[in-house]
Coordinates of C-alpha atoms and ligand atoms in Angstrom, one line a residue:
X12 CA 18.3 68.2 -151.7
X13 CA 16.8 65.7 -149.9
X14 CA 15.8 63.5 -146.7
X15 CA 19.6 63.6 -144.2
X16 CA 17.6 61.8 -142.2
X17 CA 14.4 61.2 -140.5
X18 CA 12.8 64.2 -139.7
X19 CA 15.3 66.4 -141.4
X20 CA 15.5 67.8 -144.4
X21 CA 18.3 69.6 -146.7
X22 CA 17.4 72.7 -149.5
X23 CA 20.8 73.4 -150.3
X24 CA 20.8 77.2 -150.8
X25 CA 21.3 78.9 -154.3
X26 CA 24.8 81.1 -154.1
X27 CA 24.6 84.0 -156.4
X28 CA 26.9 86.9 -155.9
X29 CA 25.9 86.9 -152.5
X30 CA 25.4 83.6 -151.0
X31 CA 22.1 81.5 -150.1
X32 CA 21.9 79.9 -146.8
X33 CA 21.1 75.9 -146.5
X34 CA 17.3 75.4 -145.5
X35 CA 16.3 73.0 -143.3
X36 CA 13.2 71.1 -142.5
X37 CA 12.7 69.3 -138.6
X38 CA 10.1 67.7 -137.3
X39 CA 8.6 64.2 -138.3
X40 CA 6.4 64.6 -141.4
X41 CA 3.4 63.1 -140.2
X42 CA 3.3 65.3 -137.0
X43 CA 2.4 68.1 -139.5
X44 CA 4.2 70.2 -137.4
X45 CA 7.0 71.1 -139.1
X46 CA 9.6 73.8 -138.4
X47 CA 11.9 75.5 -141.3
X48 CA 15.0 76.6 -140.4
X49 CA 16.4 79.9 -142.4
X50 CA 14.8 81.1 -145.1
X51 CA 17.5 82.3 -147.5
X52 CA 18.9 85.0 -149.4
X53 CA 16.7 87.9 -150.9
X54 CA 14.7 86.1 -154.3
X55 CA 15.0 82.7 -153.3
X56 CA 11.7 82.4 -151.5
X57 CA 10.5 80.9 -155.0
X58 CA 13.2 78.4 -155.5
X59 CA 13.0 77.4 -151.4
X60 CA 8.5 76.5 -151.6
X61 CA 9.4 74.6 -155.2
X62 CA 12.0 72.7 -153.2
X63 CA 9.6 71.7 -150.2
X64 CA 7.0 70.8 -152.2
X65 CA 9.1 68.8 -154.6
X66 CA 10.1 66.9 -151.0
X67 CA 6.8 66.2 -151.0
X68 CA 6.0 68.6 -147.9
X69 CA 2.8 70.4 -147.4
X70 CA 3.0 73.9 -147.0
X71 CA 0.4 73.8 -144.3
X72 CA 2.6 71.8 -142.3
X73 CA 5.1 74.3 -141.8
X74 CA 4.4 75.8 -138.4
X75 CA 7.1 78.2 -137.8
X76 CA 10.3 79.7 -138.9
X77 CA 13.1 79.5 -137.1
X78 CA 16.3 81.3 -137.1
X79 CA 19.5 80.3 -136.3
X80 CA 20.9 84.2 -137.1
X81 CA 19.1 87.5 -139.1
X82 CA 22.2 87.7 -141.7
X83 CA 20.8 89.1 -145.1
X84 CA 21.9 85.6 -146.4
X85 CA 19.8 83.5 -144.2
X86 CA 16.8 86.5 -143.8
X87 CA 16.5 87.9 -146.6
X88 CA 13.5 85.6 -148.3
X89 CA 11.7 85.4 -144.7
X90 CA 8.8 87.6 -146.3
X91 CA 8.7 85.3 -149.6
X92 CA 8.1 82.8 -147.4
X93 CA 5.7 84.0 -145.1
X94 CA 3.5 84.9 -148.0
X95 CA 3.5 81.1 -149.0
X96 CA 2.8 80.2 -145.7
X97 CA 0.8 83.1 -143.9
X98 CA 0.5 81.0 -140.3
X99 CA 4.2 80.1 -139.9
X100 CA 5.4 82.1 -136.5
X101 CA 8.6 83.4 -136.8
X102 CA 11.2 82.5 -133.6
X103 CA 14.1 84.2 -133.2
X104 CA 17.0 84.8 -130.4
X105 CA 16.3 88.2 -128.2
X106 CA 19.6 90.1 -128.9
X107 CA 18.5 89.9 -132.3
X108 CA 14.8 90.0 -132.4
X109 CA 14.7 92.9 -130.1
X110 CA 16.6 95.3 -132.7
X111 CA 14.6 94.2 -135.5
X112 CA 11.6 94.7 -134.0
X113 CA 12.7 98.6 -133.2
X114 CA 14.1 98.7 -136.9
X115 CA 17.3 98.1 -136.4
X116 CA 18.7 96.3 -139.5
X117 CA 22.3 96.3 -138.6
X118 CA 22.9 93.1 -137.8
X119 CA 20.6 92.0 -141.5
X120 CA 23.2 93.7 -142.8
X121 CA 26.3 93.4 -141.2
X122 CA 28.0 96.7 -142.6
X123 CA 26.7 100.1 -144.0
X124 CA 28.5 99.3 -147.2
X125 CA 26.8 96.3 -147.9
X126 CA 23.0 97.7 -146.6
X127 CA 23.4 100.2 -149.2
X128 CA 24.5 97.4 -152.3
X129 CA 21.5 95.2 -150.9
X130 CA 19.1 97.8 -150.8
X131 CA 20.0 98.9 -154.4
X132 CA 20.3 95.5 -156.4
X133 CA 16.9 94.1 -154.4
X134 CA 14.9 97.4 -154.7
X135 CA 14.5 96.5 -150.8
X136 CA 12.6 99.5 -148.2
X137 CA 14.4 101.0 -145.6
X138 CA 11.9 98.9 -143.1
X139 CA 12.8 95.5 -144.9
X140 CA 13.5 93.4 -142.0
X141 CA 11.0 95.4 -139.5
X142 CA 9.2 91.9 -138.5
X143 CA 7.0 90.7 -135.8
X144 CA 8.7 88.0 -133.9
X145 CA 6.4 85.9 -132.4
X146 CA 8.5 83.7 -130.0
X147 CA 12.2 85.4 -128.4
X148 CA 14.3 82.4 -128.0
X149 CA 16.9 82.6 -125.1
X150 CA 19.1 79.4 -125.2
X151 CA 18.7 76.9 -123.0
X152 CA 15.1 75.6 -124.6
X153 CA 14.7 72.4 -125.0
X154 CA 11.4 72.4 -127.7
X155 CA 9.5 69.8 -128.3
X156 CA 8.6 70.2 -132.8
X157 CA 7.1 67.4 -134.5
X158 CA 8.2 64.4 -132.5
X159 CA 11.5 65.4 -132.5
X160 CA 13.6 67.3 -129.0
X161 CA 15.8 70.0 -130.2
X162 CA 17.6 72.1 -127.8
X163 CA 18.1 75.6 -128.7
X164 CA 22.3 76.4 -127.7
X165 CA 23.1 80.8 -127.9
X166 CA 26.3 80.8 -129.8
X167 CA 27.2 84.7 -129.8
X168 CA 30.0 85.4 -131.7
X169 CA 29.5 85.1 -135.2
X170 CA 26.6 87.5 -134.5
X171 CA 24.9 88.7 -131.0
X172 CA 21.5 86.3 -131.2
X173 CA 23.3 83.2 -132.9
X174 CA 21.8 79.9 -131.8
X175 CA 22.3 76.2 -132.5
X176 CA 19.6 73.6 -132.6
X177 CA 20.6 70.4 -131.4
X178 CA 19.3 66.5 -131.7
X179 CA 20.7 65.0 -128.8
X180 CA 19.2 61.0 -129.8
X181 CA 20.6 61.5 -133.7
X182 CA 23.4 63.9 -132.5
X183 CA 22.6 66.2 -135.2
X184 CA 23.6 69.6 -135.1
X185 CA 22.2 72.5 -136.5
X186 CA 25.1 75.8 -135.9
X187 CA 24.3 78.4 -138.3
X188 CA 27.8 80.0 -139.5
X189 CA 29.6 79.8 -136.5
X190 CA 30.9 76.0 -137.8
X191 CA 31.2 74.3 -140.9
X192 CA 32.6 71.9 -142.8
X193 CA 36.4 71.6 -143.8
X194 CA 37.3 73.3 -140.0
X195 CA 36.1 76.6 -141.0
X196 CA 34.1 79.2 -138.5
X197 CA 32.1 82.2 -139.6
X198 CA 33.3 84.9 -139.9
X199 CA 33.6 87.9 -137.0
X200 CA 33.8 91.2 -138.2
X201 CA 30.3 92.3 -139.0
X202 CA 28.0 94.1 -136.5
X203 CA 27.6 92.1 -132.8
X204 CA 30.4 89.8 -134.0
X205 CA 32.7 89.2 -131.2
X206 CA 36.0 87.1 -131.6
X207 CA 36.3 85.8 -127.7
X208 CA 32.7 84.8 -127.8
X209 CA 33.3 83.4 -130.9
X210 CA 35.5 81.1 -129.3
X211 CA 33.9 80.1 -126.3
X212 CA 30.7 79.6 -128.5
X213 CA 33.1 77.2 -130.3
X214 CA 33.9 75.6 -127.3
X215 CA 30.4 75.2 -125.9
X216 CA 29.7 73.1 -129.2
X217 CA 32.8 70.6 -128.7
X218 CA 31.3 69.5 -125.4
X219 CA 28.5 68.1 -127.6
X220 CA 28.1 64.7 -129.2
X221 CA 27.9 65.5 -133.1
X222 CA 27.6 62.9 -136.0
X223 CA 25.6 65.1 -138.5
X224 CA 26.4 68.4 -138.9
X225 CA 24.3 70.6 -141.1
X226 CA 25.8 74.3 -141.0
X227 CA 24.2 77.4 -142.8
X228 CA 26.7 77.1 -146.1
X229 CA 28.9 74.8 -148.3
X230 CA 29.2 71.1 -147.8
X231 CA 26.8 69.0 -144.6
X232 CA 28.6 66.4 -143.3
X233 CA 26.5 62.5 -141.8
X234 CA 29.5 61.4 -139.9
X235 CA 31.2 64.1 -138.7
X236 CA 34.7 62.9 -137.0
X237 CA 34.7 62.9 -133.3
X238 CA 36.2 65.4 -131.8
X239 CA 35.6 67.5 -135.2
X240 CA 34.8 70.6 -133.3
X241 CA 37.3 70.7 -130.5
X242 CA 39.9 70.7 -133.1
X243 CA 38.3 73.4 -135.0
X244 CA 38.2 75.7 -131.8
X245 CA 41.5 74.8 -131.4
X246 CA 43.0 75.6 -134.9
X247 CA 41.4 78.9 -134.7
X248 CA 41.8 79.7 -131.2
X249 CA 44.8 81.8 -131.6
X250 CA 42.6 84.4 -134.0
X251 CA 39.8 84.6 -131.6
X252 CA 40.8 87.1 -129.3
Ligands
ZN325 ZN1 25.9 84.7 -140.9
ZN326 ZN1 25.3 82.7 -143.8

């Protein structure tokens, strides 16, 4: 946990059975303007506000939420939080917005198997994730948060609405699941998943300069080797199809 560098943030996430997403924290502190990025797993609301404000981050500071994807794992404690922090908006991508905002939990949960588990072990409604999204992000933004530009990149493939955020002066990159660490991608057999978007997602990423990479799970990497990405594509290119 701590500062990866100015302006960002690291809450490690809390793995249980089912895992925790990373959380992070953008924006230049005294901006007060402040954007979190995924909440977390169902329960770790708790564990995610002690975090901040043992960083030292005022609540109130904390203008919106953003997604990078609705999986349960990154979701699930988006109502924890909002209760903590009543005037955070929430901004996530269309493809997945729209559903949610009809009901439609599939992509929360990725497979009717799994909805059922969740909604038994959490105690959770049918309507969980019925939300209000207060901006639909599209891809392509370039939004100005606390001092800071961060370009907002759709990645489909891991799920429909994925998006990167991306720091082009501290060529830090914020990907979700659909990179990580140790050349591993996220995974692509769960609801909206699509293998050859997967890839050219993937792709899209190599073309950008990346020294800090800070995915949604396991380990973040400061100086990420160049060319780190193009040779993940490449390893896994002959799966994606
Ligand atoms: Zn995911
Ligand atoms: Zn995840």
């Amino acid at each position: 946990m701590g500062n990866v560098t100015e302006g960002v943030y690291f809450i490690p996430g809390q793995d249980e059975m089912i895992p925790d997403s990373h959380t992070y924290v953008v924006g230049n502190p005294s901006s007060k303007d402040l954007s979190l990025v995924d909440p977390g797993l169902t329960g770790k609301g708790r564990y995610k506000v002690q975090s901040l404000q043992k960083l030292g981050i005022e609540l109130s500071s904390i203008k919106r939420i953003i997604m990078t994807h609705t999986h349960f794992d990154h979701i699930g404690c988006l109502s924890e939080i909002q209760k903590q922090i009543p005037g955070a908006e929430v901004w996530i991508h269309a493809r997945e917005a729209d559903p949610l905002e009809k009901g439609d939990d599939r992509t929360v949960y990725g497979m009717d198997m799994f909805r059922k588990m969740c909604q038994m072990q959490y105690g959770l409604q049918a309507d969980a994730f019925r939300l209000k999204v207060h901006r639909k992000l599209e891809g392509g933004e370039s939004l100005e948060l606390g001092g800071m530009v961060w370009e907002v990149i759709h990645i489909p493939g891991h799920s429909m609405g994925s998006v990167a955020l991306y720091n082009k002066v501290d060529k830090i990159l914020i990907p979700g699941d659909v990179v990580y660490a140790d050349y591993a991608i996220g995974r692509f057999d769960l609801h909206g998943a699509d293998a050859a978007e997967l890839k050219k997602s993937l792709h899209r990423l190599a073309e950008l300069q990346v020294d800090v990479l800070l995915p949604g799970h396991n380990d973040i990497v400061e100086k990420l080797p160049a060319g780190y990405i193009q040779k993940t594509a490449k390893q896994w290119e002959a799966y994606l199809v």
